[in-house]
């Protein structure tokens, strides 16, 4: 049934009843009477396939109809394969989730977002734990902030029954924004590196000869080489 439906999408050969058509191919396009186009198709042992019926005149190709259907099917399959299927992954917390469990779930959420999936994180309040809903909101906001590099908030924490939800979507490649924690860590590392470089330079200056150190020696050697070259000339 699917094959018949696909075939019926196109008019072929004698089904094309317009006065003239535009034939397209590797060498360009040509407008000619439909009867002439049909004769050309028979001579080449192929079919006259109408690929754009709404054009004026309709656009056709000279091609084997079975081959044409195969190409269309293959192209549709390739386009479907290129489509990214976005899934929604769930991350569940309790209102008093410990740090180890939090870091474990944070790691998984990061992986989900980096793979292009959305994340629905929620805190489940069991029984009287609903009294800690503010604590659950703080946890979800921290969660969103820790994933700032790879995810963006689609909706802020909201309470629905006994669950408080937070929705995150993946950021597009190349526009990920570093979290404040990451920026602070990089600043500290840069400062430590600068202090280390200053310490090394200070040690070099202390150990350098009184005549000006390594740079002075290098300058003396260069001057001597210059004089020697002038003498030889």
Short mmCIF file of C-alpha atoms in Angstrom, two decimals:
data_model
loop_
_atom_site.label_atom_id
_atom_site.label_comp_id
_atom_site.label_asym_id
_atom_site.label_seq_id
_atom_site.Cartn_x
_atom_site.Cartn_y
_atom_site.Cartn_z
CA UNK A 1 0.00 0.00 0.00
CA UNK A 2 2.86 2.41 0.84
CA UNK A 3 4.57 1.71 -2.50
CA UNK A 4 1.35 2.37 -4.43
CA UNK A 5 0.84 5.64 -2.55
CA UNK A 6 4.40 6.72 -3.34
CA UNK A 7 4.02 5.88 -7.00
CA UNK A 8 0.77 7.81 -7.28
CA UNK A 9 2.54 11.00 -6.21
CA UNK A 10 4.03 11.38 -9.70
CA UNK A 11 2.58 11.30 -13.20
CA UNK A 12 4.56 9.22 -15.67
CA UNK A 13 4.64 9.00 -19.48
CA UNK A 14 1.10 9.00 -20.93
CA UNK A 15 -0.33 10.27 -17.62
CA UNK A 16 1.25 13.65 -18.40
CA UNK A 17 -1.40 15.41 -20.51
CA UNK A 18 -0.15 19.02 -20.66
CA UNK A 19 0.84 20.56 -24.01
CA UNK A 20 4.52 21.16 -23.13
CA UNK A 21 6.98 20.39 -20.36
CA UNK A 22 10.37 21.57 -19.13
CA UNK A 23 12.98 18.80 -19.23
CA UNK A 24 15.78 19.17 -16.66
CA UNK A 25 19.03 17.26 -16.64
CA UNK A 26 22.76 17.57 -16.16
CA UNK A 27 23.10 19.81 -19.22
CA UNK A 28 20.40 22.26 -18.09
CA UNK A 29 16.71 22.61 -18.92
CA UNK A 30 14.72 22.75 -22.14
CA UNK A 31 11.05 23.46 -22.84
CA UNK A 32 9.53 21.19 -25.47
CA UNK A 33 6.17 19.68 -26.50
CA UNK A 34 5.14 16.80 -24.30
CA UNK A 35 4.82 14.46 -27.31
CA UNK A 36 8.42 15.20 -28.28
CA UNK A 37 9.56 14.57 -24.72
CA UNK A 38 7.76 11.20 -24.71
CA UNK A 39 9.47 10.22 -27.97
CA UNK A 40 12.84 11.18 -26.49
CA UNK A 41 12.15 9.03 -23.41
CA UNK A 42 11.30 6.01 -25.58
CA UNK A 43 14.46 6.45 -27.64
CA UNK A 44 16.59 6.49 -24.49
CA UNK A 45 14.72 3.57 -22.92
CA UNK A 46 13.62 5.59 -19.87
CA UNK A 47 10.45 7.24 -18.56
CA UNK A 48 9.15 10.79 -18.61
CA UNK A 49 8.55 11.61 -14.92
CA UNK A 50 6.76 14.78 -13.79
CA UNK A 51 8.60 16.04 -10.69
CA UNK A 52 7.10 19.52 -10.33
CA UNK A 53 3.49 19.65 -11.60
CA UNK A 54 2.76 23.18 -10.33
CA UNK A 55 5.51 24.84 -12.36
CA UNK A 56 4.70 26.56 -15.65
CA UNK A 57 5.32 24.50 -17.68
CA UNK A 58 5.54 21.40 -15.45
CA UNK A 59 9.08 20.16 -14.80
CA UNK A 60 9.95 16.60 -15.86
CA UNK A 61 12.96 14.31 -15.91
CA UNK A 62 14.01 11.59 -18.32
CA UNK A 63 14.83 8.73 -15.96
CA UNK A 64 13.96 5.12 -15.19
CA UNK A 65 10.91 5.41 -12.95
CA UNK A 66 12.00 2.59 -10.62
CA UNK A 67 15.39 4.24 -10.22
CA UNK A 68 13.70 7.58 -9.56
CA UNK A 69 11.55 6.09 -6.77
CA UNK A 70 14.62 4.44 -5.26
CA UNK A 71 16.49 7.76 -5.22
CA UNK A 72 13.54 9.50 -3.57
CA UNK A 73 13.29 6.79 -0.92
CA UNK A 74 17.03 6.91 -0.25
CA UNK A 75 17.00 10.70 0.06
CA UNK A 76 14.08 10.59 2.51
CA UNK A 77 15.91 7.97 4.59
CA UNK A 78 19.08 10.08 4.73
CA UNK A 79 17.13 13.16 5.81
CA UNK A 80 15.40 11.18 8.54
CA UNK A 81 18.74 9.86 9.77
CA UNK A 82 20.09 13.41 10.04
CA UNK A 83 17.23 14.50 12.24
CA UNK A 84 18.32 14.58 15.88
CA UNK A 85 15.86 12.89 18.19
CA UNK A 86 15.67 14.89 21.41
CA UNK A 87 14.76 12.89 24.48
CA UNK A 88 13.76 14.15 27.91
CA UNK A 89 15.86 12.58 30.66
CA UNK A 90 14.66 12.66 34.25
CA UNK A 91 16.77 13.35 37.32
CA UNK A 92 15.10 12.77 40.69
CA UNK A 93 16.13 14.32 43.99
CA UNK A 94 14.93 14.16 47.54
CA UNK A 95 14.62 17.40 49.53
CA UNK A 96 17.66 16.39 51.59
CA UNK A 97 19.89 14.82 48.93
CA UNK A 98 23.46 14.35 50.19
CA UNK A 99 26.47 15.81 48.36
CA UNK A 100 27.73 12.51 46.93
CA UNK A 101 24.34 11.68 45.39
CA UNK A 102 24.03 15.25 44.12
CA UNK A 103 27.39 15.11 42.32
CA UNK A 104 26.54 11.71 40.84
CA UNK A 105 23.28 13.02 39.36
CA UNK A 106 24.93 16.25 38.24
CA UNK A 107 27.43 14.22 36.23
CA UNK A 108 24.66 12.27 34.48
CA UNK A 109 22.67 15.41 33.74
CA UNK A 110 25.74 17.00 32.17
CA UNK A 111 26.19 13.95 29.93
CA UNK A 112 22.52 14.07 28.89
CA UNK A 113 22.75 17.74 27.91
CA UNK A 114 26.04 17.29 26.05
CA UNK A 115 24.37 14.52 24.02
CA UNK A 116 21.64 16.97 22.98
CA UNK A 117 18.88 15.74 25.29
CA UNK A 118 16.67 17.79 27.58
CA UNK A 119 16.67 17.28 31.34
CA UNK A 120 13.69 17.35 33.67
CA UNK A 121 14.95 17.50 37.23
CA UNK A 122 12.52 17.28 40.10
CA UNK A 123 12.41 17.05 43.85
CA UNK A 124 9.90 14.57 45.25
CA UNK A 125 8.39 15.50 48.60
CA UNK A 126 7.23 12.46 50.49
CA UNK A 127 4.74 12.98 53.32
CA UNK A 128 5.71 15.79 55.70
CA UNK A 129 8.85 16.57 53.67
CA UNK A 130 6.69 19.07 51.75
CA UNK A 131 7.63 21.43 54.57
CA UNK A 132 11.11 21.57 52.99
CA UNK A 133 9.90 22.90 49.63
CA UNK A 134 12.13 25.99 49.94
CA UNK A 135 15.09 23.67 50.42
CA UNK A 136 14.08 21.77 47.30
CA UNK A 137 13.89 25.00 45.29
CA UNK A 138 17.40 26.00 46.43
CA UNK A 139 18.69 22.58 45.37
CA UNK A 140 17.19 22.89 41.87
CA UNK A 141 18.54 26.41 41.42
CA UNK A 142 22.00 25.20 42.41
CA UNK A 143 21.60 22.35 39.94
CA UNK A 144 20.77 24.78 37.12
CA UNK A 145 23.71 27.01 38.02
CA UNK A 146 26.16 24.08 38.05
CA UNK A 147 24.99 23.11 34.54
CA UNK A 148 25.15 26.64 33.17
CA UNK A 149 27.98 25.72 30.78
CA UNK A 150 25.97 23.09 28.89
CA UNK A 151 22.30 23.81 29.63
CA UNK A 152 19.82 26.66 29.72
CA UNK A 153 16.76 26.91 31.95
CA UNK A 154 13.48 26.51 30.09
CA UNK A 155 11.34 27.02 33.19
CA UNK A 156 12.16 27.93 36.76
CA UNK A 157 11.35 25.52 39.63
CA UNK A 158 7.60 25.09 40.02
CA UNK A 159 5.64 22.93 42.44
CA UNK A 160 3.15 20.49 40.92
CA UNK A 161 1.51 18.37 43.58
CA UNK A 162 4.29 16.66 45.54
CA UNK A 163 6.94 17.35 42.91
CA UNK A 164 8.93 20.48 42.11
CA UNK A 165 10.15 20.53 38.50
CA UNK A 166 13.00 22.27 36.70
CA UNK A 167 13.42 21.97 32.92
CA UNK A 168 16.77 22.35 31.17
CA UNK A 169 17.56 22.35 27.44
CA UNK A 170 20.98 21.77 25.87
CA UNK A 171 22.92 24.79 24.71
CA UNK A 172 23.99 24.93 21.09
CA UNK A 173 27.57 23.97 20.34
CA UNK A 174 29.98 26.85 20.51
CA UNK A 175 27.84 29.09 22.71
CA UNK A 176 28.27 27.33 26.04
CA UNK A 177 28.76 29.82 28.83
CA UNK A 178 31.15 29.08 31.66
CA UNK A 179 29.67 28.95 35.13
CA UNK A 180 30.78 31.38 37.82
CA UNK A 181 32.55 28.51 39.61
CA UNK A 182 34.54 27.70 36.46
CA UNK A 183 35.48 31.35 35.95
CA UNK A 184 36.58 31.69 39.58
CA UNK A 185 38.63 28.49 39.35
CA UNK A 186 40.40 29.68 36.17
CA UNK A 187 41.15 33.06 37.79
CA UNK A 188 42.70 31.35 40.82
CA UNK A 189 44.78 29.03 38.61
CA UNK A 190 46.00 31.99 36.52
CA UNK A 191 46.96 33.89 39.67
CA UNK A 192 48.84 30.89 41.07
CA UNK A 193 50.68 30.46 37.77
CA UNK A 194 51.68 34.13 37.75
CA UNK A 195 52.99 33.91 41.33
CA UNK A 196 54.99 30.82 40.41
CA UNK A 197 56.51 32.58 37.39
CA UNK A 198 57.45 35.57 39.56
CA UNK A 199 59.11 33.26 42.10
CA UNK A 200 61.13 31.50 39.40
CA UNK A 201 62.23 34.85 37.92
CA UNK A 202 63.28 36.09 41.36
CA UNK A 203 65.43 32.99 41.88
CA UNK A 204 67.08 33.52 38.46
CA UNK A 205 67.85 37.15 39.30
CA UNK A 206 69.47 36.15 42.61
CA UNK A 207 71.66 33.48 41.00
CA UNK A 208 72.65 35.68 38.00
CA UNK A 209 76.29 37.01 37.80
CA UNK A 210 76.95 40.57 39.00
CA UNK A 211 78.04 41.61 35.51
CA UNK A 212 74.48 41.66 34.32
CA UNK A 213 73.41 37.99 34.23
CA UNK A 214 72.72 35.77 31.27
CA UNK A 215 71.32 38.55 29.10
CA UNK A 216 74.43 40.68 29.65
CA UNK A 217 76.69 37.74 28.76
CA UNK A 218 74.65 37.15 25.62
CA UNK A 219 75.03 40.81 24.66
CA UNK A 220 78.82 40.68 25.23
CA UNK A 221 79.10 37.57 23.08
CA UNK A 222 77.11 39.25 20.32
CA UNK A 223 79.33 42.34 20.45
CA UNK A 224 82.48 40.19 20.31
CA UNK A 225 81.14 38.29 17.31
CA UNK A 226 80.36 41.57 15.56
CA UNK A 227 83.90 42.89 16.10
CA UNK A 228 85.38 39.64 14.85
CA UNK A 229 83.28 39.86 11.70
CA UNK A 230 84.41 43.47 11.09
CA UNK A 231 88.08 42.44 11.53
CA UNK A 232 87.70 39.67 8.99
CA UNK A 233 86.16 42.09 6.50
#
